[in-house]
mmCIF file of C-alpha atoms (C1' of nucleotides) in Angstrom:
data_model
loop_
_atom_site.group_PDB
_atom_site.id
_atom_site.type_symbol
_atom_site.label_atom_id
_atom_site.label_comp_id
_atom_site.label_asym_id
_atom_site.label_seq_id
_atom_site.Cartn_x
_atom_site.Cartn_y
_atom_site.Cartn_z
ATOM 1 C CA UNK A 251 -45.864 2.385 -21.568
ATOM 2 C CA UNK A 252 -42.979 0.238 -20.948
ATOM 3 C CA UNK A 253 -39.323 0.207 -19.845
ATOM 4 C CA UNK A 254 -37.468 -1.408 -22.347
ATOM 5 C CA UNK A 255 -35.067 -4.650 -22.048
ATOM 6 C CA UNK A 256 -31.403 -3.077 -22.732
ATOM 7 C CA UNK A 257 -32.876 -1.360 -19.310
ATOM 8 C CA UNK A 258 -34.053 -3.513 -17.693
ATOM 9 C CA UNK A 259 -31.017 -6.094 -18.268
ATOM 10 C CA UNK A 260 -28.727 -3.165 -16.731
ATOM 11 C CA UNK A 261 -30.373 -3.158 -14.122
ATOM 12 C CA UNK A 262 -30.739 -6.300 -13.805
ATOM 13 C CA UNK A 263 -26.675 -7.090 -14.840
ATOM 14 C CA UNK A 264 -25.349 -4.304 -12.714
ATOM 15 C CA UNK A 265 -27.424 -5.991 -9.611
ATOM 16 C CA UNK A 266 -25.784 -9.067 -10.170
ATOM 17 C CA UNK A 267 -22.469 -7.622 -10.194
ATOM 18 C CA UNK A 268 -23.401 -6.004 -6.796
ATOM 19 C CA UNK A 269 -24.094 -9.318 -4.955
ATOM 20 C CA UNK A 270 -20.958 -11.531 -6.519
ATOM 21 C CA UNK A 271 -18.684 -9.030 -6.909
ATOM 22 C CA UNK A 272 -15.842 -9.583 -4.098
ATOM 23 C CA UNK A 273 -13.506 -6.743 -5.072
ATOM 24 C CA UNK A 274 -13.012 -8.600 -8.802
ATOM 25 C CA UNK A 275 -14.177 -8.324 -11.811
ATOM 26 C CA UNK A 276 -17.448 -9.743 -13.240
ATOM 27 C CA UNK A 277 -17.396 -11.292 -16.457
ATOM 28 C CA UNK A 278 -20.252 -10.639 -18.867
ATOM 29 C CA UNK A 279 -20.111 -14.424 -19.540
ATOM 30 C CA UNK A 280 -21.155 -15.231 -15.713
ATOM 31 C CA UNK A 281 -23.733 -12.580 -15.779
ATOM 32 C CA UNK A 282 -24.643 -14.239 -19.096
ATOM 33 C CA UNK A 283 -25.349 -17.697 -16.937
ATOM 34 C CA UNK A 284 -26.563 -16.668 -13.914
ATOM 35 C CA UNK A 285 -29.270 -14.195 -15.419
ATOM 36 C CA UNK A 286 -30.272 -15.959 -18.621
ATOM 37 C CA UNK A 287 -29.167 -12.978 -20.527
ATOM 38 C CA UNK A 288 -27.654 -13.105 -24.002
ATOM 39 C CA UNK A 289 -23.759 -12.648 -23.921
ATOM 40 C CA UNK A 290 -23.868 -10.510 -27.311
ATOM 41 C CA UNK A 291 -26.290 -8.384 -25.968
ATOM 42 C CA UNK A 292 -24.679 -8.071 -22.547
ATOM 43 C CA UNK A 293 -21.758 -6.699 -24.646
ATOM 44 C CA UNK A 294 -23.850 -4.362 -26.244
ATOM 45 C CA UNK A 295 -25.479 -3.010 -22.817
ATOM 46 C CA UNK A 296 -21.921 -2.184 -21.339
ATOM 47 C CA UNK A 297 -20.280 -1.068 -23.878
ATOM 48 C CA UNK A 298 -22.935 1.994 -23.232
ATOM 49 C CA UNK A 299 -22.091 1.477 -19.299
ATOM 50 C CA UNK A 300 -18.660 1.704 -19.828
ATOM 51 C CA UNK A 301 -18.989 4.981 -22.328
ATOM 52 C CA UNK A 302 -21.431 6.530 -19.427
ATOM 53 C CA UNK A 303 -18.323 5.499 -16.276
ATOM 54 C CA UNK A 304 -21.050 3.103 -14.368
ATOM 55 C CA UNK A 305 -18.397 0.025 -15.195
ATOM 56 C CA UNK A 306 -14.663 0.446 -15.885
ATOM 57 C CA UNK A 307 -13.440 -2.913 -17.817
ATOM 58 C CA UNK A 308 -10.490 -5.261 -16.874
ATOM 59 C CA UNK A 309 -9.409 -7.145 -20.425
ATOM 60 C CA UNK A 310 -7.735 -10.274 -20.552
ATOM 61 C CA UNK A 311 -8.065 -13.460 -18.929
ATOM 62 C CA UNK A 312 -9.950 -13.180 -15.145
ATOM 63 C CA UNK A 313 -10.980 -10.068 -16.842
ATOM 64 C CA UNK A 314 -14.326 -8.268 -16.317
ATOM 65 C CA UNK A 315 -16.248 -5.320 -15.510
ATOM 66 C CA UNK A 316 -16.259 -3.312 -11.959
ATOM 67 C CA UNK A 317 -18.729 -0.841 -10.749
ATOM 68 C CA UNK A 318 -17.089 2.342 -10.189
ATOM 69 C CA UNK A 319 -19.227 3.542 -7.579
ATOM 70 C CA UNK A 320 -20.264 1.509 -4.628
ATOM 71 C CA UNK A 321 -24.151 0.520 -5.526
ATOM 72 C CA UNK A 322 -24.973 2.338 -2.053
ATOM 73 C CA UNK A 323 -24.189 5.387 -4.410
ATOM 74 C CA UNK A 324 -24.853 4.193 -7.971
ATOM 75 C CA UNK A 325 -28.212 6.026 -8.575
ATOM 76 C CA UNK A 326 -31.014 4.163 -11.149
ATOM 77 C CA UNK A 327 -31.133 7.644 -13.140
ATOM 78 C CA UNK A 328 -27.526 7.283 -13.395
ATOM 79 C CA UNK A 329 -28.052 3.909 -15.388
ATOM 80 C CA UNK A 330 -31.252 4.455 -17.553
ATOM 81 C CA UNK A 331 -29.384 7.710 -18.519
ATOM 82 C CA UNK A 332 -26.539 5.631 -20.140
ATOM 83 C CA UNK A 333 -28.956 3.567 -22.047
ATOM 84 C CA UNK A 334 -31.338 6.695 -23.532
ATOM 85 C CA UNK A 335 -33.932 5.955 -21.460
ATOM 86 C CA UNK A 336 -35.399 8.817 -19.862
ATOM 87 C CA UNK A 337 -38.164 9.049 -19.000
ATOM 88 C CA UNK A 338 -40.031 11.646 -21.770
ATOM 89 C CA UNK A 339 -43.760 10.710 -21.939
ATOM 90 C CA UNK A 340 -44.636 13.788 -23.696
ATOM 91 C CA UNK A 341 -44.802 14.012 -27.739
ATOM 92 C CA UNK A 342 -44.784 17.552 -27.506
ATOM 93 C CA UNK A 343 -41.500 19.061 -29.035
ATOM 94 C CA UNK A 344 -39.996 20.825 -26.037
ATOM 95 C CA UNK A 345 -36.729 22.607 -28.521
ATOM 96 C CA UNK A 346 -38.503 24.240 -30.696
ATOM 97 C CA UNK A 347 -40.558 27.435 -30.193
ATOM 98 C CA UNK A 348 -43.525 25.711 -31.237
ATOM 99 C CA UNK A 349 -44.384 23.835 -28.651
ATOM 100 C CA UNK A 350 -47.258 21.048 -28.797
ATOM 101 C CA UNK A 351 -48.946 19.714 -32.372
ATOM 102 C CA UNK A 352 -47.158 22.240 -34.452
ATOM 103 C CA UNK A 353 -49.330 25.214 -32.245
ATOM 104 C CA UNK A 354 -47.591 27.869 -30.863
ATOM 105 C CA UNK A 355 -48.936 27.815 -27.236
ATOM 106 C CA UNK A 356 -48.316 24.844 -24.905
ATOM 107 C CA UNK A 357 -51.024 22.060 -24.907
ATOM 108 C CA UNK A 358 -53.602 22.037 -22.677
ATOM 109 C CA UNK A 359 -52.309 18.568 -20.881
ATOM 110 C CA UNK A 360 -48.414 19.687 -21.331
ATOM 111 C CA UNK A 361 -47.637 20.381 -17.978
ATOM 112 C CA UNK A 362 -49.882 17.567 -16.828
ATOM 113 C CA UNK A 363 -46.666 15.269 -18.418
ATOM 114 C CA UNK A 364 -43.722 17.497 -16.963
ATOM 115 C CA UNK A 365 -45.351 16.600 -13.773
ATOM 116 C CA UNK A 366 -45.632 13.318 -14.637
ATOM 117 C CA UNK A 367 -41.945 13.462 -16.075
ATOM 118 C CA UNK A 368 -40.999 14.596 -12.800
ATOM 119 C CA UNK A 369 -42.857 12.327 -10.739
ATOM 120 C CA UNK A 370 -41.094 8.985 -12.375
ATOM 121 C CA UNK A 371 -37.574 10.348 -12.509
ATOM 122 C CA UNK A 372 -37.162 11.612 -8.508
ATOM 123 C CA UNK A 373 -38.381 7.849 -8.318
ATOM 124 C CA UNK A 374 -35.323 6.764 -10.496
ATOM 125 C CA UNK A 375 -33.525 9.480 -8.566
ATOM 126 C CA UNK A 376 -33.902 8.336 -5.301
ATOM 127 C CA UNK A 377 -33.342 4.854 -5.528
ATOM 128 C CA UNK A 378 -29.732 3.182 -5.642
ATOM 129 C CA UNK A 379 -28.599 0.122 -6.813
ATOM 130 C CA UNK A 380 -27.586 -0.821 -3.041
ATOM 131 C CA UNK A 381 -31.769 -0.875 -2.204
ATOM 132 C CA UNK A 382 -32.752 -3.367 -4.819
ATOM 133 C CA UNK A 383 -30.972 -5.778 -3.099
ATOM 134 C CA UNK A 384 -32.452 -5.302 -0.065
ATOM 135 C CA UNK A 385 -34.904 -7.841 1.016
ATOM 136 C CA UNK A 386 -34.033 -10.302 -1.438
ATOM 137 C CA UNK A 387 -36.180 -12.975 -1.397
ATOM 138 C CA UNK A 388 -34.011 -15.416 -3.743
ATOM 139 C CA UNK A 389 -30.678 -15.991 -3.864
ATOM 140 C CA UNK A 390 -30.504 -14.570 -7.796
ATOM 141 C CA UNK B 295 -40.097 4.861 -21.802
ATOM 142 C CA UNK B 296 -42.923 7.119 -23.196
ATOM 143 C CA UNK B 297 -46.926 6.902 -23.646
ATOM 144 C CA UNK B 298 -47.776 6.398 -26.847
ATOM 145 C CA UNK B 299 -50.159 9.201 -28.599
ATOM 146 C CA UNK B 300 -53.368 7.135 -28.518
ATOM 147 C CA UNK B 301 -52.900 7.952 -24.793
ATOM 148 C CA UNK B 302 -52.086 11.114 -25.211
ATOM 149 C CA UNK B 303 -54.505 12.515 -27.670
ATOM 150 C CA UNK B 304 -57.329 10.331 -25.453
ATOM 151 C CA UNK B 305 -56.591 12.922 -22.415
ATOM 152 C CA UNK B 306 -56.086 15.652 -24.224
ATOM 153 C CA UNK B 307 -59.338 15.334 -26.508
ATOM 154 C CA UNK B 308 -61.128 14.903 -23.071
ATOM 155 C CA UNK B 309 -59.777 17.915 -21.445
ATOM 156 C CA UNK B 310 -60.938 19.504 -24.611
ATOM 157 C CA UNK B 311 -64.371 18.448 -24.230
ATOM 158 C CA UNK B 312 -64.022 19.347 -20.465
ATOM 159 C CA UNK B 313 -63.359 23.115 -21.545
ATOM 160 C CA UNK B 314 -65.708 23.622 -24.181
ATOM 161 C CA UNK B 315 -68.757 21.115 -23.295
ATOM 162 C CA UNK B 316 -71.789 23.528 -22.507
ATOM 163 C CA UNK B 317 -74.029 20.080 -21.355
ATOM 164 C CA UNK B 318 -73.866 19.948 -25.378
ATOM 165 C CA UNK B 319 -71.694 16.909 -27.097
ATOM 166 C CA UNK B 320 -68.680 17.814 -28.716
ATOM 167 C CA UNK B 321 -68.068 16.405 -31.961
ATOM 168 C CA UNK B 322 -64.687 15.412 -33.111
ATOM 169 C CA UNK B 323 -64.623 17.247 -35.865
ATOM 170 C CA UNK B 324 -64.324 20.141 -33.712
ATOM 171 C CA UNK B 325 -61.288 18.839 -31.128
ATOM 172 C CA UNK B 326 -59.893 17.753 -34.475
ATOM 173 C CA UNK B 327 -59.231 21.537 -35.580
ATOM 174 C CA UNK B 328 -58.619 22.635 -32.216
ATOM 175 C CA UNK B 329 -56.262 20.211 -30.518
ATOM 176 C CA UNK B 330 -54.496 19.322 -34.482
ATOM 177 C CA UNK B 331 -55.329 15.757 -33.585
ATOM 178 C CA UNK B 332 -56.444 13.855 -37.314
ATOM 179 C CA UNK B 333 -60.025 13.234 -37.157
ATOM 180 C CA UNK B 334 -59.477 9.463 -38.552
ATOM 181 C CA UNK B 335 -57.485 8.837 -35.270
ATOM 182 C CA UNK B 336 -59.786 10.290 -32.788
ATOM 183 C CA UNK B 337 -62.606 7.867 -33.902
ATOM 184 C CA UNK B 338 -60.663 4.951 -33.406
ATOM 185 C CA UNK B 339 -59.766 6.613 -29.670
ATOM 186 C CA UNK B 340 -63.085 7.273 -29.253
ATOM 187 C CA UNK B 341 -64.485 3.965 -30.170
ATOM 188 C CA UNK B 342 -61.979 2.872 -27.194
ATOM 189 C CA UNK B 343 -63.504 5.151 -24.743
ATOM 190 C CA UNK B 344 -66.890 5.045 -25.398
ATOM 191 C CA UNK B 345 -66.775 0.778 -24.952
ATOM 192 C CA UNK B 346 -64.926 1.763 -21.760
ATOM 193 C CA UNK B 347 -67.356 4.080 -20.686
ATOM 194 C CA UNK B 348 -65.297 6.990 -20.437
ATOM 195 C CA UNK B 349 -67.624 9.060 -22.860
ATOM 196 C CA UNK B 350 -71.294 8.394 -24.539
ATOM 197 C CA UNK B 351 -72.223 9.455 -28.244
ATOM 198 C CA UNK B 352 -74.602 10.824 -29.466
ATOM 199 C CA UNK B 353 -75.167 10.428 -33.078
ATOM 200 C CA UNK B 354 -76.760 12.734 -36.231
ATOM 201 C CA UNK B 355 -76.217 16.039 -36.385
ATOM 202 C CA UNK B 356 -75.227 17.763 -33.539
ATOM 203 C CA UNK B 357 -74.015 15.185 -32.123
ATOM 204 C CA UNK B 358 -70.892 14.158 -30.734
ATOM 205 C CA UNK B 359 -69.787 12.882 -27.630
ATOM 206 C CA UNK B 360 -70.408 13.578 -23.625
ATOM 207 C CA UNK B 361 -68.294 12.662 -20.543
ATOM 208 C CA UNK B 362 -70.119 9.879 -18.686
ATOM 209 C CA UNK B 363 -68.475 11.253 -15.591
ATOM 210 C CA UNK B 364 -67.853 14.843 -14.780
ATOM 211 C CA UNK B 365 -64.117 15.875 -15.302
ATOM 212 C CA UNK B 366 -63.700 16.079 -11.340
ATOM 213 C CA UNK B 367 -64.632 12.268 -10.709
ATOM 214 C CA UNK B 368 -63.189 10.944 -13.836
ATOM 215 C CA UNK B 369 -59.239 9.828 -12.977
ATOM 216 C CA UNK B 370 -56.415 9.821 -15.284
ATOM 217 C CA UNK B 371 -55.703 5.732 -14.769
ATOM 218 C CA UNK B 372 -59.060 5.080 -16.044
ATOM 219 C CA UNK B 373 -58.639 7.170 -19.411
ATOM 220 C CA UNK B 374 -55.608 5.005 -19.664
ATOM 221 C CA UNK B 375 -57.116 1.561 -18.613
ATOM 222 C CA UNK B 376 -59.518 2.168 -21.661
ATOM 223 C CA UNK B 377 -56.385 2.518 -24.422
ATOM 224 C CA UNK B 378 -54.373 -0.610 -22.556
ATOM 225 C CA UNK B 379 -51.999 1.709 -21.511
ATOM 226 C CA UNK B 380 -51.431 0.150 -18.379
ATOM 227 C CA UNK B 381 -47.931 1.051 -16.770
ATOM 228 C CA UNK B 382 -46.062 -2.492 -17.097
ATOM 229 C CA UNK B 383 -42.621 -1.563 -16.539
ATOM 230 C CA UNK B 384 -41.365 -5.486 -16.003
ATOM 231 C CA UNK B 385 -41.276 -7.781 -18.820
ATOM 232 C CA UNK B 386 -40.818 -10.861 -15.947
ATOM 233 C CA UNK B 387 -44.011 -12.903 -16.824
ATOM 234 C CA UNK B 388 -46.395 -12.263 -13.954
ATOM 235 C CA UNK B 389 -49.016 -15.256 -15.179
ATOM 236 C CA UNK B 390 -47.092 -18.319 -15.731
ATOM 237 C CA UNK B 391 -45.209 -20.356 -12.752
ATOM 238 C CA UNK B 392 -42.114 -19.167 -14.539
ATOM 239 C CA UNK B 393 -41.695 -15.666 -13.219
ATOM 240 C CA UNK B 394 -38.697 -14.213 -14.798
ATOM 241 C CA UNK B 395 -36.499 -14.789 -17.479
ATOM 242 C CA UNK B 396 -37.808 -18.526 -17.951
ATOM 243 C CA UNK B 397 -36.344 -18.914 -14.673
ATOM 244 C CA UNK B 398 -38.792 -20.272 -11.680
ATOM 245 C CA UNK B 399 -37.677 -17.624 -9.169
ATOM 246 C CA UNK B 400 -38.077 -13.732 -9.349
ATOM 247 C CA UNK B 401 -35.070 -11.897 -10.678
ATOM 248 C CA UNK B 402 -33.319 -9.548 -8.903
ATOM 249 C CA UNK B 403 -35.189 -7.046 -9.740
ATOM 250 C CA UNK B 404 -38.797 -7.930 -10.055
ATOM 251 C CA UNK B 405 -39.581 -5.972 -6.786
ATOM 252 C CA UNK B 406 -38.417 -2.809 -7.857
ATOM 253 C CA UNK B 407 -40.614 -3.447 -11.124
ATOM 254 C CA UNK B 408 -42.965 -3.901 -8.951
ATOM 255 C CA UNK B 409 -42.891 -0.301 -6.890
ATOM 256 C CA UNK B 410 -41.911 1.287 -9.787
ATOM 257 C CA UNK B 411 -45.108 0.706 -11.605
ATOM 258 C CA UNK B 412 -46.849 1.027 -8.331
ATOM 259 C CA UNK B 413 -45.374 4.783 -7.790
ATOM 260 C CA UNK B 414 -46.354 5.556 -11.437
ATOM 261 C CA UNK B 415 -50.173 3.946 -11.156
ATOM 262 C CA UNK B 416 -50.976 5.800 -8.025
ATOM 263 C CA UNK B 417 -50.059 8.849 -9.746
ATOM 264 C CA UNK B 418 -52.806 8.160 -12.160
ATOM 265 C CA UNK B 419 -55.034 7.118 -10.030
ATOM 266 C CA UNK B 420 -54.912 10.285 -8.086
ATOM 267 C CA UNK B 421 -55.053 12.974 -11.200
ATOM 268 C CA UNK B 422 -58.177 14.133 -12.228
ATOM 269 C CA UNK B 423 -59.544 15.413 -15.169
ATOM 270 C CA UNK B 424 -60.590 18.540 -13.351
ATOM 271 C CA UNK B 425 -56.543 18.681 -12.081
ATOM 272 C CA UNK B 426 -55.375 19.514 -15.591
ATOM 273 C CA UNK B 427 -57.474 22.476 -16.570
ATOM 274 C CA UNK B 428 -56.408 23.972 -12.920
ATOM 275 C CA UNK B 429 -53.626 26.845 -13.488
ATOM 276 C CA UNK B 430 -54.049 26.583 -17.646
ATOM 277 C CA UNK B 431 -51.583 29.461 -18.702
ATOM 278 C CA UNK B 432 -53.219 29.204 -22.209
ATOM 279 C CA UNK B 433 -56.921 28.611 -23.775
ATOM 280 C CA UNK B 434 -56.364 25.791 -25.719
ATOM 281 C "C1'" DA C 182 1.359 -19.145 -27.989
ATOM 282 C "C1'" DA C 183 -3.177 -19.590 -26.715
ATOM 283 C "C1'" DA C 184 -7.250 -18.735 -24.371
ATOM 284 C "C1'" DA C 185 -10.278 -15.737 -22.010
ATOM 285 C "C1'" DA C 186 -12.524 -11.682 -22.158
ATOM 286 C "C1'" DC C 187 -13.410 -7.057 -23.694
ATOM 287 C "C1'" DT C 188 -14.385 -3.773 -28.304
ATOM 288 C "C1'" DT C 189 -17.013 -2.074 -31.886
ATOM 289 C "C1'" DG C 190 -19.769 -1.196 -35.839
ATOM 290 C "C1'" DA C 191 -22.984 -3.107 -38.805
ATOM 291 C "C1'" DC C 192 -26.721 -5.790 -39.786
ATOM 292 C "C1'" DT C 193 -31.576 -7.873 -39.439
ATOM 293 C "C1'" DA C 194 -36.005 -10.069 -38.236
ATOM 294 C "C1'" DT C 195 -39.855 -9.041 -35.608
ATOM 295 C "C1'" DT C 196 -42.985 -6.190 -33.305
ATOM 296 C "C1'" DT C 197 -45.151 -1.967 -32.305
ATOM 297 C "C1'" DT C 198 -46.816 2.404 -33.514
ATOM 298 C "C1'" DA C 199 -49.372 5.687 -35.606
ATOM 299 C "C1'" DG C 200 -51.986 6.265 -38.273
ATOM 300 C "C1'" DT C 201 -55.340 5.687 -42.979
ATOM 301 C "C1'" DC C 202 -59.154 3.626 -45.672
ATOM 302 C "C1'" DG C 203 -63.571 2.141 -46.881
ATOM 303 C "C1'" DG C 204 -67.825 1.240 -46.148
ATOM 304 C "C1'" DG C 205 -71.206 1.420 -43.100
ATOM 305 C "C1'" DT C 206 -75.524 3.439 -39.599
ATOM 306 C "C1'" DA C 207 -78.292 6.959 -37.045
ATOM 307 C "C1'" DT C 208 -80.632 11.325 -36.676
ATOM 308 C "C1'" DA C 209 -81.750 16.353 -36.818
ATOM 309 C "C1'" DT C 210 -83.204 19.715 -39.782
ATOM 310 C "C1'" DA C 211 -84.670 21.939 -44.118
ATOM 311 C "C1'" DT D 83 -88.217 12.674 -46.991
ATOM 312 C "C1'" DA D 84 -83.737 13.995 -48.651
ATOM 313 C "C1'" DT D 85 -79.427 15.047 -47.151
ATOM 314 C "C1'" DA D 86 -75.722 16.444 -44.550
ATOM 315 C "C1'" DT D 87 -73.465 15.606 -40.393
ATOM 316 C "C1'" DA D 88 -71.531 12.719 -37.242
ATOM 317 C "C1'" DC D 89 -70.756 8.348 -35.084
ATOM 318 C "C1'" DC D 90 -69.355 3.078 -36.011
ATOM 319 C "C1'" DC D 91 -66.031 -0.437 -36.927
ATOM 320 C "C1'" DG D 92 -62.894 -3.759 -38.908
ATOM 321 C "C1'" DA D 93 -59.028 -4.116 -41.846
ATOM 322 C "C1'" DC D 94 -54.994 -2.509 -43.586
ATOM 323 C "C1'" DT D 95 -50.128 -0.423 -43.931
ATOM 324 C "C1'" DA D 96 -45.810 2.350 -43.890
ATOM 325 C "C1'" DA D 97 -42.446 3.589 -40.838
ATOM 326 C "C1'" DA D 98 -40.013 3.312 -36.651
ATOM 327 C "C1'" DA D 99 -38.347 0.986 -32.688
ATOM 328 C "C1'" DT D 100 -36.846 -3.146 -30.478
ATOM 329 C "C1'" DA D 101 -34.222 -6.969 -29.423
ATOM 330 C "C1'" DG D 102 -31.181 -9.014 -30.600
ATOM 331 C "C1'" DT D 103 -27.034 -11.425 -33.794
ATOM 332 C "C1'" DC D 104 -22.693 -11.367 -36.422
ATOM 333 C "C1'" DA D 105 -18.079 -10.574 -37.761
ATOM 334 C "C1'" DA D 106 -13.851 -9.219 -36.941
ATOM 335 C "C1'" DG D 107 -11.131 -7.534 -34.105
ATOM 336 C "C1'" DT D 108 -7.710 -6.153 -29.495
ATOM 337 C "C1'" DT D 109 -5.721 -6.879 -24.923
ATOM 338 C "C1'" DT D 110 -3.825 -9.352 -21.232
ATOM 339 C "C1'" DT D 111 -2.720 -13.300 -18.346
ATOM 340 C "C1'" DT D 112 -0.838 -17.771 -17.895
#
DNA sequence: AAAAACTTGACTATTTTAGTCGGGTATATA
DNA sequence: TATATACCCGACTAAAATAGTCAAGTTTTT
């Protein structure tokens, strides 16, 4: 069970735009340097951010990306969503009227992983960009 | 983010047992057919649980398998521990004196990694077998 | 004009997952 | 004691997901 790296690198990139942004734009090439993060794939994470409004993009030379909320409102939810990543632990088909392994009754542990569904996203919920920078104990 | 089926099938094959063990072992051919889990696959979960000491076997006919622990003492986290599902959200290297992305100082967001796998062990660690048969809308 | 930086879809090697297969061994019961 | 049932266990594999790269642009500032 693992979050996977195009999250975790939005995270992670968006974070960094938080600390050195100073009302400019960000390139993907210094987020590239300062977090050790492929530029290509950098691309490839906001061009998801930008489709989901968390960035807006400023082309050209000096160019970059901005947050378009302040990260004291930019929810994590709000930037796993962008990337696919919610949370959905359970294998059980929720769409279709059968519900778990093809039965037609729910699974005896299904709403043990709504629960647990629910449990990890008010987590991702609650927390905004703004508190992972909160006692930082490096400088990036 | 999702657990992967061994997981899955390992809790609910032991809430199976949990319903219909009468102090007999249940064999797998049995939650097989009832849970639609392939028979092939449980042994290989099984073998997983019984070195972990989740369950004991007992072998010839009749036989099958018995929870070591009754389902009220036996938590969720340690069904997982036994199928290496352990929650690692971060994939910042936690054993080498490189921490995160080759770099030698935490990344940004290696604390929130950190509470985020944290909030999601605890939750584990506090559910009971005995918690997921509680409030069961349907018998299996 | 040229350089910096974003845009986008397609492609690919590697790893993980979700199983299956085959050949065992132990034991209760007829 | 034969045999059916059920556990035991390592090896294997097809398919999917992951973690990127690549190519070929477009836009804007200087």
């Amino acid at each position: 069970m693992k979050l996977n790296t195009k999250s975790r690198y939005a995270v992670m990139a968006l974070a960094d735009m938080a600390v050195f942004s100073r009302n400019n734009a960000v390139s993907l090439r210094d987020i590239s340097l300062r977090q050790g993060i492929s530029l290509l794939y950098l691309e490839q994470i906001f061009l998801r951010l930008k489709k989901n409004n968390i960035v807006k993009s400023v082309r050209g030379i000096n160019g970059g990306y901005i947050l378009v909320k302040s990260p004291k409102e930019l929810k994590i939810s709000d930037i796993l969503l962008a990337l696919d990543q919610k949370v959905k632990t359970i294998g059980c088909k929720k769409d279709s009227k059968k519900s778990c392994n093809g039965k037609s009754t729910k699974c005896i542990t299904h709403n043990f992983w709504d629960e647990l569904d629910i449990h990890i996203n008010s987590f991702f919920e609650n927390k905004k960009l703004s508190d992972l920078l909160k006692n930082r104990e490096t400088r990036i």
